[in-house]
Amino acid sequence: MIRRPRLPAPEDFTAPSHSPLVTARLGLWLGVAFGLCFGTGLLSHYLQHPPGWFTWPTRPVNLYRITQGVHVLSGVAAIPLLLAKMWSVYPRLFVRPPLRQPIRLSAHALERISVLVLVSAAFFELVTGLFNVAQSYPWGFFFPRAHYAVAWLVVGAMLLHVAVKVPVAWAALGTPLRRGSAVRAAAPGPDAQRRAFLRTSAGVAGVAVLATAGVTVPWLRRVSPLAWRSASGPQGVPINRTAAAARVVVPPGWRLEIVWPGGRDTLSLADLAALPQRTAELPIACVEGWSASAHWTGVPVVDLLRRAGAPIGRPVRVTSLEADGLYAASTLPPAHARDPLTLLALRINGDELSPDHGYPCRLIAPSRPGVLQTKWVARLEVLR
């Protein structure tokens, strides 16, 4: 008679790294990473698609640079933590469902489905986020919309998972990790192995952050070999979209158009250059997490509006010469439109803007996503 091999059971996995204490601590760290990632990602989404109640300050000028850097780096840290958490809990896959107890079987099935949703959505967010920072999109959907929608799915599934597991996690977190006696055995005990696994997981997450943090922390660029952007680029500042890719052609006799309800004005490039100029050190902070500061010189938008006689304190729509890009126009909220550091820049680091940086002029404003710092500006429209 041939015996069927016995399926493994959770009790067959005796490694200390599979203990509830390890799982609970990793879950706590992972929850913090995902919480930071979700909160800062939500801010970025609202900045780009603001609901009526949302406002965002213009100070400090590096605020968006910080929040978006935290968003991307917390996502980077979450990758090794999620893999470690999956390792610690995978023996639970072999728990046999209570087939003869319909109620418990249903609860078991619902728990498994919720965990499947959570893990699938979490991996989707992290993997597509990595592709996004590399500006590679091997899929047919619009990344920002899908990333935003699935983020809510992750949060909902995570809250459900926490509600189900909080008694187990609370009991596990109350278990101390004993450091042992002064005379240790030759082989490390379970507590030592648990500590080693947790330290390794935290260390790998820390190394991953350090290896990529140079994208947003300038003084870490020399020790961040995996940073996907640096200070290199045209005129010392990286770019995501060239003038050629945007198919921008500056027409002869280009003039900036300023319009408002009941009025209109135009200025040539020479007119703009003749106006009082202001220089400010402001960052370009991209949604992919990279950022770089530069000294920008130009005319404050609020001064242009005052000179033209346009109303102040209203939203201003900024339109580019780019015809068909997703970000060919952006809207300055009233706080940014009247801030004297919101410039229509003509120069970068003392040099005339190159075509890739937005010649003949571009928008640069404090605490604002790079995709909304419109290049190749052709029109300012004061909205009602």
XYZ file of C-alpha atoms in Angstrom:
384
model
C 0.000 0.000 0.000
C 1.381 3.355 -1.047
C 1.116 6.031 1.571
C 0.414 9.552 0.506
C 3.020 12.006 1.733
C 1.827 14.012 4.697
C 1.224 17.667 3.955
C 3.321 20.014 6.093
C 1.688 21.715 9.053
C 2.598 24.998 10.790
C 4.143 23.102 13.718
C 6.671 21.590 11.304
C 8.292 25.023 10.909
C 10.348 25.462 14.048
C 12.735 28.257 13.017
C 12.554 31.192 15.470
C 12.083 33.582 12.524
C 8.565 32.159 12.126
C 7.525 33.089 15.649
C 4.555 35.381 16.389
C 6.919 37.866 18.065
C 8.999 38.281 14.901
C 5.857 38.571 12.776
C 4.331 41.159 15.102
C 7.429 43.353 15.184
C 7.887 43.207 11.437
C 4.201 44.015 11.028
C 4.607 47.059 13.266
C 7.591 48.347 11.282
C 5.840 47.630 8.005
C 2.727 49.446 9.217
C 4.796 52.555 9.979
C 6.457 52.421 6.534
C 3.151 51.968 4.705
C 1.504 54.646 6.859
C 4.182 57.200 5.948
C 4.044 56.161 2.301
C 0.252 56.430 2.148
C 0.015 59.741 4.005
C 2.662 61.519 1.939
C 1.343 59.965 -1.275
C -2.118 61.288 -0.461
C -0.663 64.784 -0.021
C 1.065 64.535 -3.405
C -2.153 63.395 -5.069
C -4.150 66.242 -3.552
C -1.491 68.718 -4.648
C -1.847 67.582 -8.243
C -5.639 67.105 -8.133
C -6.773 69.414 -5.325
C -10.297 69.020 -3.938
C -12.050 72.247 -3.032
C -11.210 72.024 0.684
C -7.487 71.305 0.251
C -4.825 73.993 0.717
C -1.036 73.645 0.698
C 1.429 76.158 2.169
C 4.223 77.799 0.205
C 6.613 77.664 3.157
C 8.984 76.115 3.854
C 10.067 76.082 0.228
C 11.378 72.506 0.613
C 8.181 71.121 2.139
C 7.086 69.088 -0.909
C 10.674 67.973 -1.425
C 10.617 66.491 2.098
C 7.178 64.881 1.932
C 7.767 63.299 -1.462
C 11.225 62.127 -0.428
C 9.643 60.453 2.613
C 7.009 58.918 0.332
C 9.515 57.247 -1.966
C 12.056 56.255 0.697
C 9.417 54.742 2.992
C 8.270 52.694 -0.011
C 11.855 51.547 -0.564
C 12.145 50.543 3.108
C 8.844 48.652 2.898
C 10.142 46.241 0.230
C 12.621 44.241 2.395
C 10.298 44.523 5.395
C 7.413 43.046 3.395
C 9.606 40.193 2.144
C 10.766 39.467 5.705
C 7.173 39.557 6.952
C 6.104 37.129 4.215
C 8.930 34.768 5.232
C 7.867 34.879 8.864
C 4.225 34.010 8.147
C 4.382 31.645 5.175
C 3.933 28.502 7.367
C 0.394 29.788 7.958
C -0.316 28.807 4.347
C -0.379 25.209 5.548
C -3.081 25.683 8.154
C -5.831 23.190 7.340
C -9.292 24.746 7.087
C -12.015 23.349 9.405
C -13.920 21.533 6.649
C -16.622 20.140 8.928
C -17.443 23.451 10.605
C -19.118 25.740 8.035
C -18.997 28.905 10.149
C -15.321 28.577 10.980
C -14.613 27.541 7.394
C -16.270 30.729 6.114
C -14.299 32.879 8.554
C -11.095 31.087 7.510
C -11.862 31.698 3.825
C -12.633 35.401 4.398
C -9.384 35.846 6.304
C -7.404 34.189 3.505
C -9.100 36.346 0.876
C -8.387 39.547 2.829
C -4.727 38.557 3.237
C -4.493 37.756 -0.477
C -5.909 41.189 -1.325
C -3.532 42.900 1.105
C -0.400 41.126 -0.120
C -1.300 41.469 -3.819
C -2.146 45.162 -3.499
C 0.979 45.873 -1.429
C 3.257 44.196 -3.974
C 1.442 46.023 -6.794
C 2.092 49.391 -5.123
C 5.758 48.695 -4.406
C 6.622 47.119 -7.767
C 4.825 49.722 -9.897
C 6.331 52.442 -7.696
C 9.818 51.134 -8.512
C 8.995 51.142 -12.217
C 7.685 54.688 -11.887
C 10.879 56.063 -10.342
C 12.732 54.429 -13.234
C 10.225 56.070 -15.625
C 9.409 52.707 -17.174
C 5.751 51.850 -17.801
C 5.364 48.359 -19.329
C 1.587 48.349 -18.818
C -1.487 49.823 -20.419
C -2.995 51.736 -17.489
C -2.343 55.293 -16.293
C 0.031 54.880 -13.359
C -1.041 57.796 -11.075
C -4.721 56.855 -11.186
C -4.089 53.136 -10.608
C -1.491 53.782 -7.888
C -3.897 56.065 -6.027
C -6.828 53.641 -6.243
C -4.840 50.592 -5.127
C -3.343 52.589 -2.234
C -6.828 52.845 -0.725
C -7.235 49.100 -1.251
C -4.003 48.485 0.682
C -5.099 50.711 3.547
C -8.536 49.113 3.780
C -7.139 45.570 3.708
C -4.438 46.513 6.223
C -6.950 47.968 8.686
C -9.063 44.806 8.382
C -5.993 42.631 8.909
C -4.933 44.631 11.970
C -8.438 44.394 13.445
C -8.346 40.603 13.091
C -4.773 40.117 14.301
C -4.426 42.770 17.007
C -5.051 40.338 19.934
C -2.353 37.956 18.667
C 0.071 40.787 17.869
C -0.520 42.492 21.225
C 0.200 39.292 23.114
C 3.311 38.629 21.011
C 4.698 42.141 21.435
C 4.405 41.720 25.199
C 6.882 38.825 25.046
C 10.393 40.083 25.910
C 13.418 39.055 23.892
C 15.736 37.724 26.609
C 19.408 38.429 26.135
C 20.490 35.297 27.988
C 22.933 34.714 30.780
C 26.520 35.821 30.942
C 27.630 32.307 29.989
C 26.139 31.535 26.594
C 25.674 28.149 25.047
C 27.734 27.205 22.014
C 24.698 27.426 19.753
C 22.587 30.606 19.874
C 19.181 30.159 21.453
C 15.818 31.012 19.854
C 15.812 34.552 21.278
C 19.227 35.276 19.783
C 18.089 33.953 16.406
C 14.952 36.099 16.542
C 17.019 39.181 17.346
C 19.419 38.374 14.510
C 16.581 38.006 12.016
C 14.940 41.266 13.122
C 18.237 43.149 13.048
C 19.026 41.784 9.605
C 15.601 42.829 8.298
C 15.950 46.317 9.768
C 19.523 46.552 8.489
C 18.584 45.595 4.936
C 15.785 48.182 4.977
C 18.244 50.798 6.259
C 20.823 49.945 3.601
C 18.140 50.144 0.879
C 17.143 53.622 2.079
C 20.754 54.797 2.325
C 21.535 53.447 -1.145
C 18.710 55.502 -2.681
C 18.334 58.538 -0.372
C 20.726 60.618 -2.463
C 17.896 61.322 -4.892
C 16.421 63.790 -2.413
C 19.125 64.378 0.242
C 22.015 66.198 -1.495
C 24.694 65.381 1.100
C 24.000 61.631 0.704
C 24.506 61.524 -3.069
C 28.077 60.270 -2.819
C 27.019 57.256 -0.722
C 23.808 56.439 -2.616
C 24.899 54.234 -5.526
C 21.316 53.331 -6.467
C 20.000 56.909 -6.588
C 18.197 57.288 -9.921
C 18.836 61.030 -10.231
C 21.673 63.282 -9.151
C 22.729 66.875 -9.712
C 23.694 66.038 -13.294
C 21.621 67.303 -16.184
C 21.334 70.324 -18.450
C 22.758 73.330 -16.607
C 23.381 71.146 -13.536
C 19.746 70.192 -12.875
C 18.063 66.920 -13.975
C 15.023 66.931 -16.243
C 12.310 64.408 -17.040
C 11.130 65.777 -20.377
C 13.195 67.434 -23.095
C 11.989 70.099 -25.489
C 12.352 67.597 -28.336
C 10.207 65.002 -26.532
C 7.578 67.666 -25.867
C 7.777 68.798 -29.517
C 8.026 72.404 -28.431
C 8.769 75.006 -31.071
C 9.160 78.591 -29.901
C 7.533 80.782 -32.553
C 9.391 83.818 -33.904
C 8.248 86.901 -32.088
C 7.064 84.885 -29.056
C 5.079 86.937 -26.561
C 3.737 86.059 -23.128
C -0.024 86.509 -22.926
C -1.636 87.599 -19.650
C -5.426 87.464 -19.581
C -8.050 88.034 -16.904
C -11.786 88.667 -16.891
C -12.150 91.909 -18.802
C -8.482 92.439 -19.725
C -5.444 91.285 -21.658
C -1.760 92.162 -21.934
C 1.269 90.763 -23.758
C 5.001 91.021 -23.198
C 7.971 90.059 -25.330
C 11.006 88.272 -23.937
C 12.859 91.593 -23.988
C 10.014 93.192 -22.022
C 10.248 90.462 -19.378
C 14.050 90.800 -19.152
C 13.717 94.576 -18.677
C 11.439 94.211 -15.629
C 12.875 94.072 -12.077
C 14.234 90.556 -11.547
C 14.362 88.410 -8.440
C 16.715 85.475 -7.747
C 15.688 82.665 -5.395
C 17.104 79.263 -4.521
C 14.245 76.819 -5.072
C 14.093 73.061 -5.601
C 12.684 71.061 -8.448
C 11.038 68.215 -6.533
C 9.745 65.474 -8.785
C 6.974 63.023 -7.943
C 9.479 60.206 -8.617
C 11.286 61.312 -5.449
C 14.347 63.040 -6.869
C 14.980 66.706 -6.206
C 17.641 69.302 -6.945
C 18.002 72.949 -6.028
C 19.045 75.787 -8.329
C 19.197 79.561 -8.324
C 16.375 80.837 -10.498
C 16.106 84.408 -11.772
C 12.930 85.912 -13.168
C 9.916 88.088 -12.536
C 7.538 87.263 -9.655
C 4.157 86.275 -11.071
C 2.423 88.603 -8.625
C 4.455 91.544 -9.995
C 3.477 90.645 -13.564
C -0.193 90.599 -12.601
C 0.052 93.937 -10.783
C 1.864 95.537 -13.710
C -0.814 94.331 -16.112
C -3.643 95.483 -13.819
C -4.958 91.958 -13.332
C -6.675 90.977 -10.048
C -4.513 89.478 -7.290
C -5.438 86.637 -4.937
C -7.095 84.381 -7.492
C -5.971 81.081 -9.060
C -3.785 81.485 -12.148
C -3.742 78.982 -14.978
C -0.301 78.598 -16.553
C -0.276 77.204 -20.098
C 2.725 75.849 -21.974
C 3.752 75.869 -25.627
C 3.646 72.074 -25.311
C 0.529 71.057 -27.200
C -0.476 67.611 -26.009
C 1.393 66.684 -22.811
C -0.391 65.498 -19.691
C 1.096 68.452 -17.823
C 0.971 71.103 -20.536
C -0.867 73.377 -18.102
C -1.130 73.798 -14.350
C -3.073 75.995 -11.963
C -1.408 78.095 -9.297
C -3.550 78.264 -6.143
C -4.066 81.809 -4.788
C -1.387 81.359 -2.081
C 1.243 80.439 -4.661
C 0.082 83.038 -7.199
C 0.643 85.894 -4.743
C 3.862 84.520 -3.204
C 6.839 86.701 -4.267
C 8.989 83.546 -4.663
C 6.707 82.212 -7.420
C 8.697 83.266 -10.460
C 8.376 83.265 -14.190
C 12.030 82.324 -14.514
C 14.267 83.414 -17.382
C 17.598 82.175 -16.017
C 18.976 79.238 -14.049
C 22.210 79.468 -12.050
C 22.988 82.731 -13.838
C 22.557 81.367 -17.377
C 19.703 81.789 -19.817
C 17.298 78.849 -19.688
C 18.154 76.092 -22.122
C 15.310 74.704 -24.251
C 15.169 71.590 -22.035
C 14.678 73.752 -18.948
C 11.842 75.728 -20.498
C 13.180 78.547 -22.691
C 11.926 81.233 -23.159
C 10.480 81.175 -19.623
C 9.171 78.708 -17.098
C 7.266 78.616 -13.837
C 9.123 77.898 -10.608
C 7.275 78.080 -7.301
C 8.090 77.051 -3.716
C 6.833 73.770 -2.235
C 5.305 72.446 -5.459
C 5.588 69.177 -7.453
C 7.941 69.307 -10.404
C 5.220 68.232 -12.836
C 3.375 71.445 -11.960
C 6.404 73.687 -12.557
C 5.270 74.359 -16.111
C 7.952 74.866 -18.749
C 7.810 76.806 -22.049
C 5.169 79.158 -20.657
C 3.004 80.958 -23.204
C 0.000 82.206 -21.209
C -1.061 83.268 -17.730
C -4.805 83.316 -17.174
C -6.324 84.709 -13.980
C -9.361 82.630 -13.126
C -12.520 83.768 -11.380
